[in-house]
Amino acid sequence: MGPSNPSHPLPSHPMPDAPPSCQHVPAVASYDVIVVGAGSAGCVVASRLSEDRHCNVLLLEAGADHKGIKALPVNLPGFYSKLQTGPFDWQFYTQRQPHTRNRVHFWPRGKVLGGSSSINAMLWVRANPEDYNEWEQKLGLTGWGWNTIEKYYKKCEKYRIPLDEIDQGCHGFDGPLGITRTGNGVVNPLTLAYVKAAAQYGLGLGKDGVTDANAPKSAAQLSPMGIDYNGHTQFGSGVSHTTVYKGDRMSTSRGYVWPFIDPRSRSYRPNLTVATNAHVSRVLFQGKRAVGVAYLVAGSSKEHIFWARQQVILSAGAIQTPQILMLSGIGAKEELNKHDIPVVADLPGVGKNLQDHLFALSPFLDSSNSAYRDGDLGLLINGFYQYLTGHRGVITTSPVQALSFFSTENYLKRLSKRDPMRPPPPPNVEIHIVPATFSAEVIRTLRIDSAVIEPLGEVKPNKVFNVNDLRNKSHVIRLSEMGGTVPRFFLPLVSLIKPQSRGTINIRSSNPLDAPLIDPRYFSVKDDLDDMVDAYIQMRGIIAIMCKNGFPLQEWTDQGIVDEIVRVKECSREEAFNSRDYIAEQLRRVAVTIYHPVGTAKMATDDDPMGVVDIKCRVRGIEGLRVVDASIIPIITAGNTNGPAIVVAEVASDIIREDLARQAFALARL
């Protein structure tokens, strides 16, 4: 008896058509393992499983590969800002967010081989050991603590940063992912000035990662490159570690897949097949066992099928993994019933527990003319020349050149009240340093202009609230409406990395081509906004030191917010600008995603009713189906999430290989 799903009759032909637009696919009926989604995690798990030459692996990707001249922006780090809204991006948008002035938020995700590792800012951040220890010790996820995780980070890393600039014994040097300093080791003067000023300010250098200007400072903290935040301590500031190698972006497709799919290569693996332009619409079941997937080829609504002899692994990311699960009949039965999707497994946690990081677009006018400017023709020509003659120069650099990690005092007080005996927690805030101006075109994609401007307090009879006037005075809204060249900015992006707010992913309909409903519920927990305000105040303190050190920077003030605070508080304009009220309103209007959604198919123990997968990444109540990507991360990590997604896949790959080997051994004994 073949697989069935009553709501979706299967095509009559059991063999895949292998249409011309579905790249690299031979007409093979089935594979041992099918991996859905060739992103940060999917490329890793497909590559690792195919190391066993007896395991035939099919890796499916809805987007294209990133080879050839059309894909040049993917491979050149300096073209990062050109990738959003293009053909390599899913271009998702959230529901309106009531706590961010009812804005719609733009959520780019990679639609290309390598997924979001092919369109992100290339930052390599392991996060904090306590992030992973919390998974194991607090949540009971055995085998997912730092003692395990650290080994797998070393396994995937190929560090090429000078040894005297990193902590000894903390890094890997032989893995598939090349990691360098900012990409080419060249650092903008503003970046170095920031790292120096942050150390002077004591950012993150006090007890438990708080700011303390009087704290003793190590040689690393005082060095030009700052701390190794992937080393012995995450707290403090340092020049970025990036997944850029020999001048090119080091996506997971480049590191884990490309070396093994070229028949002309010595490392070619005939048991690893990659299919691009294949949009998976659902998982196919025989009873409670996953036995294959249905997929659509770009431009067609006709379903094709691939069969899986042993495993289907979903690695479509925190947005589309829950979407595929729900379209396949796995999710909250009430939600599935709404769309007439027969229930295969009633798992209410699918699509819940959505977490994301936020940062604030806070431009500072740079009078030193040190900041790079997007669209500068001379910079671009020189950058191309340097790239072509030696794979170096500004276009081989991540836009984010330094990072700071620290904890706010109120955050530590809250955690201490809940658990006085807990170890020092991970940092709750981060600052991304971008010594460059994004173009008006890029800023428009952030949809800052979707904000609904409202009074900050009662409008008295003798006062005037003119929404159009305040909107015209809003600096970032005005920036997003500009054309041509924008001013030269330095961007210290204050970031919330331990949010308490939790959101949801839901399907819009039973049509797999309809984008899911994304509701991150930003700032729905007030502490999140308060923590960002605390961090913003400290960022201003560092900028003041930079100014004293000879780098004149001026915050671009939103005069409309100042007007409103003056009207409501009846204070001076200076008092209004320096108030927490100004910063909080600024954040409501300009905070945007850092592109780090996780948690929507979370890993949990059996006693957690909202769990979706177990510690072996197996979907509850289903045989032959696993999830391996950022959606299984139960609590978001303190830092950029590409590294954690990759390391999750590294750990899961060994778990799956062991299980497959055990099954093969058992069958051999029959």
Short mmCIF file of N, CA and C in Angstrom, two decimals, residues 27 68 98 110 226 246 280 403 490 519 623:
data_model
loop_
_atom_site.label_atom_id
_atom_site.label_comp_id
_atom_site.label_asym_id
_atom_site.label_seq_id
_atom_site.Cartn_x
_atom_site.Cartn_y
_atom_site.Cartn_z
N ALA A 27 16.76 10.98 -12.86
CA ALA A 27 15.45 10.36 -12.68
C ALA A 27 15.57 9.15 -11.77
N GLY A 68 28.00 31.71 -11.19
CA GLY A 68 27.79 32.49 -12.40
C GLY A 68 27.71 33.98 -12.11
N PRO A 98 1.75 45.98 16.95
CA PRO A 98 1.16 47.08 17.72
C PRO A 98 2.14 47.80 18.63
N GLY A 110 16.96 33.67 2.95
CA GLY A 110 17.66 33.23 1.75
C GLY A 110 16.88 32.21 0.93
N GLY A 226 40.51 44.32 19.96
CA GLY A 226 39.59 44.01 21.03
C GLY A 226 39.57 42.54 21.39
N LYS A 246 39.25 33.97 1.63
CA LYS A 246 39.92 34.32 0.37
C LYS A 246 39.09 35.31 -0.44
N VAL A 280 9.32 22.42 -1.88
CA VAL A 280 8.60 21.33 -1.22
C VAL A 280 7.28 21.85 -0.67
N LEU A 403 31.66 44.00 17.07
CA LEU A 403 30.52 43.62 17.90
C LEU A 403 30.86 43.86 19.36
N PHE A 490 27.76 56.81 10.43
CA PHE A 490 28.31 55.73 11.25
C PHE A 490 27.11 55.13 11.97
N ASP A 519 4.06 36.66 13.02
CA ASP A 519 3.74 37.62 14.08
C ASP A 519 4.76 37.47 15.22
N GLU A 623 7.26 8.56 12.59
CA GLU A 623 8.49 7.84 12.26
C GLU A 623 9.10 8.41 10.99
#
